[in-house]
Coordinates of C-alpha atoms and ligand atoms in Angstrom, one line a residue:
M21 CA 0.0 0.0 0.0
S22 CA 2.7 2.5 -0.8
V23 CA 2.0 6.0 -2.1
T24 CA 3.1 6.4 -5.7
A25 CA 6.2 8.6 -6.1
T26 CA 5.8 11.8 -8.1
A27 CA 8.1 14.5 -9.3
P28 CA 8.7 17.3 -6.7
S29 CA 5.6 19.5 -6.6
K30 CA 5.9 23.2 -7.4
S31 CA 3.3 24.1 -4.8
A32 CA 4.0 25.8 -1.5
V33 CA 3.9 22.5 0.5
K34 CA 6.9 22.0 2.7
P35 CA 9.3 19.2 2.1
V36 CA 9.8 17.0 5.2
R37 CA 13.4 16.9 6.5
M38 CA 15.4 14.0 7.7
F39 CA 16.9 13.8 11.2
V40 CA 20.5 12.6 11.1
G41 CA 23.3 13.0 13.6
G42 CA 21.2 15.4 15.7
E43 CA 20.5 17.8 12.8
F44 CA 17.4 18.3 10.7
V45 CA 18.6 18.1 7.1
D46 CA 17.1 18.3 3.6
S47 CA 17.0 15.3 1.4
K48 CA 18.4 15.8 -2.1
S49 CA 16.2 13.0 -3.5
T50 CA 14.3 13.8 -6.7
R51 CA 11.6 11.3 -5.8
R52 CA 8.9 12.5 -3.4
G53 CA 5.4 11.6 -2.3
P54 CA 2.5 13.7 -1.2
V55 CA 1.4 13.9 2.5
Y56 CA -2.3 14.7 2.8
N57 CA -4.7 16.2 5.3
P58 CA -7.3 13.4 4.6
S59 CA -10.1 15.4 6.3
I60 CA -10.2 17.8 3.4
G61 CA -8.1 15.9 0.8
E62 CA -5.4 18.5 0.5
Q63 CA -1.7 18.0 0.3
I64 CA 0.1 19.5 3.3
A65 CA 3.7 18.3 2.8
E66 CA 6.0 16.5 0.5
C67 CA 7.9 13.4 1.8
P68 CA 11.3 12.7 0.2
F69 CA 12.1 9.2 -0.8
C70 CA 15.6 9.1 0.5
T71 CA 18.4 7.7 -1.6
A72 CA 20.5 4.7 -0.6
A73 CA 23.4 7.1 -0.1
E74 CA 21.3 9.2 2.4
V75 CA 20.3 6.1 4.3
D76 CA 24.0 5.0 4.4
A77 CA 24.9 8.4 5.9
A78 CA 22.2 8.0 8.6
V79 CA 23.3 4.5 9.5
K80 CA 26.9 5.6 9.7
N81 CA 25.9 8.4 12.1
A82 CA 24.1 5.9 14.2
H83 CA 27.1 3.5 14.1
A84 CA 29.5 6.3 15.1
A85 CA 27.2 7.3 18.1
F86 CA 27.0 3.7 19.3
P87 CA 30.2 3.2 21.4
A88 CA 29.7 6.3 23.5
W89 CA 26.0 5.6 24.0
R90 CA 26.6 1.9 24.8
D91 CA 29.1 3.0 27.5
T92 CA 26.7 5.6 29.0
P93 CA 25.6 4.3 32.4
V94 CA 22.2 2.6 32.1
V95 CA 20.6 5.0 34.7
E96 CA 21.6 8.0 32.5
R97 CA 20.0 6.3 29.5
A98 CA 16.9 5.8 31.5
R99 CA 16.9 9.4 32.6
V100 CA 16.5 10.6 29.0
M101 CA 13.2 8.6 29.0
F102 CA 12.0 10.1 32.2
R103 CA 12.5 13.6 30.6
L104 CA 10.8 12.3 27.4
V105 CA 7.7 11.2 29.4
T106 CA 7.5 14.7 30.9
L107 CA 7.7 16.3 27.5
L108 CA 5.2 13.9 26.0
E109 CA 2.7 14.7 28.8
K110 CA 3.2 18.4 28.3
N111 CA 2.8 18.2 24.5
A112 CA 0.2 15.4 24.3
E113 CA -2.6 17.7 23.0
S114 CA -0.5 19.3 20.2
I115 CA 1.0 15.9 19.2
A116 CA -2.5 14.5 19.0
R117 CA -3.6 17.4 16.7
L118 CA -0.7 16.7 14.4
I119 CA -1.6 13.0 14.3
S120 CA -5.2 13.9 13.5
L121 CA -4.0 16.3 10.8
E122 CA -1.9 13.8 8.8
H123 CA -3.8 10.6 9.6
G124 CA -7.4 11.5 10.2
K125 CA -8.0 10.0 13.7
T126 CA -10.4 11.8 15.9
H127 CA -8.8 13.9 18.6
E128 CA -9.7 11.3 21.3
E129 CA -8.2 8.5 19.2
S130 CA -5.0 10.5 18.7
V131 CA -4.8 11.4 22.4
G132 CA -5.3 7.7 23.2
S133 CA -2.5 6.7 20.9
V134 CA -0.1 9.2 22.5
R135 CA -1.0 7.7 25.9
R136 CA -0.2 4.2 24.7
G137 CA 3.1 5.5 23.4
I138 CA 3.8 7.2 26.7
E139 CA 3.3 3.8 28.4
M140 CA 6.1 2.4 26.3
V141 CA 8.4 5.2 27.4
E142 CA 7.5 4.7 31.0
Y143 CA 8.3 1.0 30.6
A144 CA 11.7 2.0 29.2
C145 CA 12.3 4.1 32.3
S146 CA 12.6 0.7 34.2
I147 CA 15.4 -0.5 32.0
P148 CA 18.0 -0.7 34.7
T149 CA 15.9 -3.3 36.5
L150 CA 14.6 -5.0 33.4
T151 CA 18.1 -5.7 32.1
M152 CA 19.6 -7.1 35.2
G153 CA 21.2 -10.4 34.5
D154 CA 21.3 -13.6 36.6
T155 CA 24.1 -14.7 38.9
M156 CA 24.9 -17.9 40.7
H157 CA 27.7 -18.3 43.2
N158 CA 29.7 -21.5 43.3
I159 CA 27.9 -23.5 40.6
A160 CA 31.1 -25.7 40.7
V161 CA 34.0 -25.6 43.1
D162 CA 35.4 -22.0 42.9
V163 CA 33.2 -21.2 39.9
D164 CA 30.7 -18.4 39.6
C165 CA 28.3 -17.8 36.7
E166 CA 26.7 -14.5 35.6
T167 CA 24.8 -13.2 32.6
Y168 CA 24.7 -9.6 31.2
F169 CA 22.5 -8.0 28.6
H170 CA 24.6 -6.2 26.0
P171 CA 23.2 -3.9 23.3
L172 CA 23.5 -5.0 19.6
G173 CA 24.5 -1.8 17.8
V174 CA 22.4 0.0 15.1
C175 CA 18.7 -1.0 15.2
V176 CA 16.1 -0.1 12.6
G177 CA 12.4 0.6 12.8
I178 CA 10.1 0.6 9.8
T179 CA 6.6 1.7 10.6
P180 CA 3.1 1.8 9.1
F181 CA 0.8 4.7 8.5
N182 CA -1.9 3.8 11.0
F183 CA -0.2 4.8 14.3
P184 CA 2.3 7.4 13.2
F185 CA 3.5 8.3 16.8
M186 CA 2.7 5.2 18.9
V187 CA 4.3 2.5 16.7
P188 CA 7.8 4.2 16.6
L189 CA 7.5 4.4 20.4
W190 CA 6.9 0.6 20.5
M191 CA 10.5 0.3 19.3
A192 CA 12.9 3.2 19.8
P193 CA 12.7 3.8 23.6
I194 CA 13.4 0.2 24.4
A195 CA 16.1 -0.2 21.8
I196 CA 17.8 3.0 22.9
T197 CA 17.6 2.5 26.7
C198 CA 19.1 -1.0 26.1
G199 CA 22.2 0.9 24.7
N200 CA 21.5 0.7 21.0
T201 CA 21.3 3.5 18.4
F202 CA 18.3 3.7 16.1
V203 CA 17.3 4.7 12.6
L204 CA 13.5 5.1 12.0
K205 CA 11.9 4.9 8.6
P206 CA 8.3 6.0 9.2
S207 CA 5.5 5.6 6.7
E208 CA 5.8 8.0 3.8
K209 CA 2.1 8.8 4.2
V210 CA 2.5 10.2 7.7
P211 CA 6.1 11.4 8.3
L212 CA 5.3 14.5 10.3
S213 CA 4.6 12.8 13.7
A214 CA 7.9 11.0 13.5
M215 CA 9.7 14.3 13.0
R216 CA 7.9 15.7 16.1
L217 CA 9.2 12.7 18.0
A218 CA 12.8 13.5 16.8
E219 CA 12.4 17.0 18.1
L220 CA 11.3 15.7 21.5
F221 CA 14.1 13.1 21.7
A222 CA 16.6 16.0 21.1
E223 CA 14.8 18.2 23.7
A224 CA 15.0 15.3 26.2
G225 CA 18.8 15.4 25.9
L226 CA 19.4 12.3 23.7
P227 CA 22.9 12.7 22.2
P228 CA 23.2 13.3 18.4
G229 CA 23.2 10.2 16.3
V230 CA 21.4 8.0 18.8
F231 CA 18.0 8.5 17.2
N232 CA 17.8 9.2 13.4
V233 CA 14.9 9.5 10.9
V234 CA 15.1 8.8 7.2
H235 CA 12.1 8.6 4.8
G236 CA 11.0 6.8 1.7
D237 CA 9.9 3.6 0.1
K238 CA 11.5 0.3 -1.0
E239 CA 14.8 2.0 -2.0
A240 CA 15.4 3.4 1.5
V241 CA 14.1 0.2 3.2
D242 CA 16.3 -2.1 1.1
A243 CA 19.3 0.1 1.9
L244 CA 18.5 -0.4 5.6
L245 CA 17.9 -4.1 5.4
T246 CA 21.2 -4.8 3.6
H247 CA 23.5 -2.3 5.4
P248 CA 26.4 -4.1 7.1
H249 CA 26.2 -1.9 10.2
V250 CA 22.5 -2.7 10.9
Q251 CA 22.1 -5.4 13.5
A252 CA 18.3 -5.7 14.0
V253 CA 15.1 -4.7 12.2
S254 CA 11.7 -4.1 13.7
F255 CA 8.9 -3.8 11.3
V256 CA 5.2 -3.2 11.5
G257 CA 3.0 -3.1 8.4
S258 CA 1.0 -5.3 6.0
T259 CA 1.6 -9.1 5.7
P260 CA 3.3 -9.3 2.3
I261 CA 5.8 -6.5 3.2
A262 CA 6.4 -8.1 6.7
K263 CA 7.3 -11.4 5.0
Y264 CA 9.6 -9.6 2.6
I265 CA 11.3 -7.6 5.4
Y266 CA 11.8 -10.7 7.5
E267 CA 13.2 -12.8 4.6
T268 CA 15.5 -10.1 3.4
S269 CA 16.7 -9.2 6.9
I270 CA 17.5 -12.8 7.8
K271 CA 19.3 -13.3 4.5
H272 CA 21.6 -10.4 5.4
G273 CA 22.3 -11.7 8.9
K274 CA 20.1 -9.3 10.9
R275 CA 17.7 -10.1 13.7
C276 CA 14.1 -9.4 12.6
Q277 CA 10.7 -9.0 14.2
A278 CA 8.0 -8.3 11.6
N279 CA 4.4 -7.6 12.6
G280 CA 1.9 -8.1 9.7
G281 CA -1.7 -7.5 8.9
A282 CA -4.8 -9.0 10.5
K283 CA -8.4 -10.1 10.2
N284 CA -9.6 -10.2 13.8
H285 CA -12.6 -12.4 14.6
I286 CA -15.1 -11.3 17.3
L287 CA -17.4 -14.2 18.3
V288 CA -20.8 -13.4 19.9
L289 CA -22.7 -16.1 21.6
P290 CA -26.5 -15.8 22.1
D291 CA -26.1 -15.5 25.9
A292 CA -23.8 -12.4 25.6
D293 CA -24.9 -9.0 26.9
M294 CA -26.0 -7.9 23.4
D295 CA -25.8 -4.1 24.0
K296 CA -22.2 -4.5 25.4
A297 CA -21.2 -6.7 22.6
V298 CA -22.6 -4.3 20.0
G299 CA -20.9 -1.3 21.7
A300 CA -17.5 -3.2 21.7
L301 CA -17.9 -4.4 18.1
Q302 CA -18.7 -0.9 16.9
A303 CA -15.7 0.6 18.7
S304 CA -13.4 -2.2 17.5
A305 CA -14.6 -2.3 13.9
F306 CA -15.0 1.5 13.3
G307 CA -12.5 3.1 15.7
C308 CA -9.7 4.9 13.8
S309 CA -12.0 4.3 10.8
G310 CA -11.1 0.6 10.9
Q311 CA -7.4 1.3 10.3
R312 CA -6.1 -0.8 13.3
C313 CA -4.3 -4.1 13.2
M314 CA -6.5 -5.1 16.2
A315 CA -9.8 -4.0 14.6
G316 CA -12.5 -6.5 14.9
S317 CA -13.3 -6.7 11.2
L318 CA -15.1 -10.1 11.2
A319 CA -18.0 -10.8 13.6
V320 CA -19.0 -14.4 14.0
A321 CA -22.6 -14.6 15.3
I322 CA -23.3 -17.9 16.9
G323 CA -26.7 -19.6 16.8
S324 CA -29.6 -17.2 17.4
A325 CA -27.2 -14.2 18.0
G326 CA -27.1 -13.2 14.3
D327 CA -30.4 -11.3 13.7
P328 CA -30.4 -9.2 16.9
L329 CA -26.6 -8.4 16.5
V330 CA -26.9 -7.2 12.9
E331 CA -30.1 -5.2 13.6
K332 CA -28.5 -3.4 16.6
L333 CA -25.2 -2.9 14.8
S334 CA -26.7 -1.4 11.7
A335 CA -28.8 0.9 13.8
T336 CA -25.9 2.2 16.0
A337 CA -23.5 2.4 13.0
A338 CA -26.0 4.7 11.2
K339 CA -25.8 7.1 14.2
L340 CA -22.0 7.5 14.1
K341 CA -21.1 11.0 13.1
V342 CA -18.5 11.0 10.4
G343 CA -16.6 14.2 9.8
R344 CA -13.5 16.3 9.8
T345 CA -10.9 15.6 12.5
D346 CA -8.3 18.3 11.5
I347 CA -10.3 21.0 13.4
G348 CA -12.2 20.8 16.6
S349 CA -15.4 18.9 15.8
D350 CA -17.8 16.4 17.3
A351 CA -17.0 13.8 14.7
Q352 CA -16.9 10.3 16.0
M353 CA -15.2 8.9 13.0
G354 CA -12.7 10.5 10.6
P355 CA -11.6 9.9 7.0
V356 CA -9.3 7.1 5.8
V357 CA -5.7 8.0 5.1
T358 CA -5.5 8.5 1.3
K359 CA -7.8 8.6 -1.7
Q360 CA -6.0 5.6 -3.0
H361 CA -6.9 3.7 0.2
L362 CA -10.5 4.9 0.0
D363 CA -10.7 3.7 -3.6
S364 CA -9.4 0.2 -2.6
L365 CA -12.1 0.0 0.1
L366 CA -14.8 0.9 -2.4
T367 CA -13.5 -1.7 -4.8
N368 CA -13.6 -4.3 -2.0
I369 CA -17.2 -3.4 -1.0
D370 CA -18.2 -3.8 -4.7
K371 CA -16.5 -7.2 -4.6
G372 CA -18.5 -8.2 -1.5
V373 CA -21.8 -7.2 -3.1
K374 CA -20.9 -9.2 -6.3
E375 CA -20.0 -12.3 -4.1
G376 CA -23.4 -12.2 -2.6
A377 CA -22.8 -10.8 0.9
K378 CA -25.8 -8.7 2.1
L379 CA -25.1 -5.0 2.7
A380 CA -26.9 -4.4 6.0
R381 CA -25.5 -0.9 6.2
D382 CA -23.9 0.9 3.3
G383 CA -21.4 3.6 4.2
R384 CA -20.7 4.7 0.6
G385 CA -21.7 8.1 -0.4
V386 CA -21.5 9.5 3.2
K387 CA -21.6 13.3 3.0
V388 CA -19.4 15.7 5.0
P389 CA -20.7 19.0 3.8
D390 CA -17.7 21.2 4.9
A391 CA -15.2 18.8 3.4
P392 CA -16.4 17.5 0.0
N393 CA -12.9 16.3 -1.0
G394 CA -12.1 14.4 2.2
F395 CA -11.5 10.7 2.0
Y396 CA -14.6 9.5 3.8
L397 CA -16.4 6.2 4.0
G398 CA -19.2 5.7 6.5
P399 CA -19.5 2.6 8.7
T400 CA -20.4 -0.3 6.5
V401 CA -21.8 -3.7 7.6
F402 CA -22.0 -6.8 5.5
D403 CA -24.2 -9.7 6.7
H404 CA -24.4 -13.3 5.6
V405 CA -20.7 -13.3 4.7
A406 CA -19.6 -16.8 3.7
P407 CA -16.1 -17.9 4.9
Q408 CA -14.7 -18.2 1.3
M409 CA -15.7 -14.7 0.3
H410 CA -13.0 -12.0 -0.2
V411 CA -14.6 -9.7 2.5
S412 CA -14.3 -12.6 5.0
Q413 CA -10.7 -13.5 4.1
A414 CA -8.9 -10.3 3.3
E415 CA -7.8 -7.5 5.5
L416 CA -9.6 -4.4 4.1
F417 CA -8.3 -2.0 6.7
G418 CA -11.3 0.4 6.8
P419 CA -14.7 0.8 8.5
V420 CA -16.1 -2.3 6.9
L421 CA -17.4 -5.0 9.3
S422 CA -18.3 -8.4 7.9
V423 CA -20.8 -10.6 9.9
T424 CA -20.7 -14.3 9.3
R425 CA -23.0 -16.9 11.0
A426 CA -21.9 -20.1 12.7
A427 CA -24.1 -22.9 14.1
S428 CA -21.9 -23.7 17.1
L429 CA -18.9 -22.5 19.1
D430 CA -16.8 -25.3 17.6
E431 CA -17.6 -24.1 14.1
A432 CA -16.7 -20.5 15.1
I433 CA -13.4 -21.5 16.7
E434 CA -12.6 -23.5 13.5
L435 CA -13.1 -20.3 11.5
T436 CA -10.5 -18.4 13.6
N437 CA -8.1 -21.3 13.2
K438 CA -8.5 -21.3 9.4
S439 CA -7.7 -17.6 9.0
P440 CA -4.3 -16.9 7.5
Y441 CA -3.9 -14.2 10.1
G442 CA -3.5 -14.6 13.8
N443 CA -3.4 -11.2 15.6
G444 CA -6.5 -10.9 17.8
A445 CA -9.6 -13.0 18.5
V446 CA -12.4 -12.1 20.9
I447 CA -15.4 -13.8 22.5
Y448 CA -18.5 -12.1 24.0
T449 CA -20.4 -14.5 26.3
R450 CA -21.6 -15.0 29.9
D451 CA -20.6 -18.7 29.7
G452 CA -17.3 -19.3 31.6
H453 CA -16.8 -22.7 29.9
A454 CA -17.3 -21.4 26.4
A455 CA -14.8 -18.5 27.2
R456 CA -12.3 -21.0 28.5
E457 CA -12.6 -23.3 25.4
F458 CA -12.2 -20.2 23.2
K459 CA -9.2 -18.8 25.0
H460 CA -7.2 -22.0 24.7
R461 CA -8.3 -23.1 21.2
A462 CA -8.8 -19.9 19.1
G463 CA -6.1 -19.4 16.4
A464 CA -4.8 -16.0 17.4
G465 CA -2.0 -14.7 19.6
M466 CA -4.0 -12.1 21.5
I467 CA -7.3 -13.2 23.0
G468 CA -10.1 -11.0 24.4
V469 CA -12.8 -12.3 26.7
N470 CA -15.6 -9.6 26.7
V471 CA -12.8 -7.1 25.6
G472 CA -13.2 -5.7 22.1
V473 CA -9.6 -4.8 21.4
P474 CA -7.2 -7.1 23.3
A475 CA -4.1 -5.0 22.7
P476 CA -1.5 -5.6 25.4
M477 CA 0.0 -2.9 27.6
A478 CA 3.8 -2.1 27.2
M479 CA 4.9 -4.7 29.7
F480 CA 3.3 -7.6 27.8
P481 CA 4.3 -8.8 24.3
F482 CA 2.3 -8.1 21.2
T483 CA 1.9 -11.8 20.4
G484 CA 0.6 -12.1 16.8
V485 CA 1.0 -15.5 15.1
K486 CA 0.6 -17.0 11.6
G487 CA 0.5 -14.2 8.8
S488 CA 0.4 -11.5 11.5
F489 CA 4.0 -12.1 12.7
F490 CA 7.3 -13.2 11.3
G491 CA 10.2 -13.8 13.8
D492 CA 10.9 -15.2 17.2
L493 CA 10.8 -12.4 19.7
H494 CA 7.7 -10.1 19.6
I495 CA 7.6 -6.4 20.1
Q496 CA 6.9 -5.1 23.7
G497 CA 7.4 -6.7 27.1
K498 CA 10.3 -8.9 28.0
E499 CA 10.5 -10.3 24.5
G500 CA 11.1 -6.7 23.2
I501 CA 14.1 -6.4 25.6
M502 CA 15.5 -9.8 24.6
F503 CA 15.2 -8.7 20.9
Y504 CA 17.3 -5.6 21.4
T505 CA 20.0 -7.2 23.5
Q506 CA 22.5 -10.0 23.4
Q507 CA 22.9 -12.1 26.5
R508 CA 26.4 -12.9 27.5
M509 CA 27.2 -15.6 30.0
I510 CA 30.4 -15.6 32.0
L511 CA 31.9 -18.5 34.0
S512 CA 34.8 -17.5 36.3
R513 CA 37.0 -19.8 38.3
W514 CA 39.2 -18.5 41.0
H515 CA 41.1 -21.2 42.9
P516 CA 42.5 -20.3 46.4
D517 CA 46.0 -20.6 44.8
S518 CA 45.3 -18.3 41.9
H519 CA 46.3 -15.2 43.8
A520 CA 49.7 -13.5 43.3
G521 CA 50.7 -14.6 46.8
E522 CA 50.4 -11.4 48.9
F523 CA 46.8 -11.4 50.1
V524 CA 46.1 -15.0 51.1
T525 CA 42.7 -15.7 52.6
T526 CA 41.8 -18.7 54.6
R527 CA 38.4 -20.3 54.3
G528 CA 36.7 -20.6 57.7
Ligands
LIG613 P1 2.7 -1.2 4.5 O1 3.1 -2.6 4.6 O2 2.2 -0.7 3.2 O3 3.9 -0.2 4.9 C1 4.6 -0.4 6.1 C2 6.0 0.2 5.9 O4 6.6 -0.6 4.9 C3 6.0 1.6 5.5 O5 7.1 2.3 6.2 C4 6.3 1.5 4.0 O6 7.0 2.6 3.5 C5 7.1 0.3 3.9 N1 7.0 -0.4 2.6 C6 5.8 -0.4 1.8 N2 6.0 -1.1 0.7 C7 7.3 -1.6 0.8 C8 8.1 -2.4 -0.1 N3 7.6 -2.9 -1.3 N4 9.4 -2.6 0.3 C9 9.9 -2.2 1.4 N5 9.2 -1.4 2.3 C10 7.9 -1.1 2.0 O7 1.6 -0.9 5.6 P2 0.7 0.3 5.9 O8 -0.4 0.4 4.8 O9 1.5 1.5 6.1 O10 0.0 0.0 7.3 C11 -1.1 -0.8 7.4 C12 -0.8 -2.3 7.7 O11 0.0 -2.4 8.9 C13 -2.0 -3.2 7.9 O12 -1.8 -4.4 7.2 C14 -2.0 -3.4 9.4 O13 -2.7 -4.5 9.9 C15 -0.6 -3.4 9.7 N6 -0.3 -3.2 11.1 C16 0.1 -4.2 11.9 C17 0.3 -4.1 13.2 C18 0.7 -5.2 14.1 O14 1.2 -5.0 15.1 N7 0.5 -6.5 13.6 C19 0.2 -2.8 13.8 C20 -0.2 -1.7 13.0 C21 -0.4 -1.9 11.6

């Protein structure tokens, strides 16, 4: 889903800069892509697609900054994050406005994403405790054993458009407090939030070269994946690109953790509190205009739950106010990120109709009178979606909810297991045994029981499986720390007679 590169525009839109070696610098690349305000469909900036030589310069800066940063006491590294938390708290409102401007989230959604990002930085503040190794005295006669966590070197983050501020914070604070240096390549569709993060890192006192930002598409990404100084690659984005990033990184001897796309199933049993289930489904499917990797995009109505669920859902979806999010407004749902993405959603809705799914609520043609050129799609609900249909299988990544019917819990669990994706799966029920069966058998890495979006907090890993994750160690939690460090084990033997002779001790 990358934006097509165009020749540099002659309009007044500002080119986005890179952040390299502690300086904001212009890219000389002749390839650039537009950055939009999706609420009104106007271009607001121009993102350079950095050349391989520019990427090389950024990595070399990060590489040069590594020895001094690695040797900076861990408590001092953590102190930068304490200062960053304060700055993030102070600037949360303006950061949220920037996210809404370039991405289209409502203000509340943007504030929520900044808060989730702050939680990652708070977690990184505990790095001195989190990276303490193990020790054991006298594991053999006169032998002690200890482990240490050492940083790796230059780490890279490649991030998607849908959480422009939060996803970089899933990666950089942990990588950096572990003693690594970092190069971020944010989505070319939403590069402004990442540049704000660079400003705040600098203001928090992070030394030059420890955090860097380059921009671009495949050329810049390939230059990162193949660079001899890069040790580890963290990726979040769609499944085909995640697979490519993982395979290329591994081939070039890097560690890699690559989060992919999703089609999250939300099961509703007839005994569920239907109002709560509908509220959660609506928030999960239409929050952030459906552009979340944890969005519940496929509801599985079990037994008699189907008709009341679809009826209530269609009625509440019709009441959601869709509108501009770039200015203070009472909109409950904003636009999608680009016209290209809107067009792909419309094509997918047509496909669903042709395949025979029933449109219970059609969000096409939604009108936002003060923004006729914005990229809007109203909440859309498909009913009677068969498992083999495209709208059941594919990640559409927009405000389109498919409802499929299953005769039993077993059949519904089987559907989650057959999905090529495995990020989240949720059950709504009052039946403890059904919930227990589901939580141990459903084919996803993050399970919700009466929770619409089971996204873990910073101290727990983001445990996608199947096509939703490629790698061994997930982002966040202890796995995130293991990913950004190398454990070193030391065995030492000191015999009583191994001293130089002057300071003899006698064992009592
Ligand atoms: P994307 O895969 O198009 O882009 C992600 C990143 O990869 C961007 O930085 C982009 O510039 C880069 N990229 C794109 N094409 C490339 C190519 N051919 N070669 C090298 N790099 C390339 O994803 P997106 O549209 O920005 O984001 C939406 C996707 O991200 C959805 O599939 C969503 O589910 C997924 N996502 C997953 C998670 C998760 O944790 N599993 C979280 C957020 C988003």
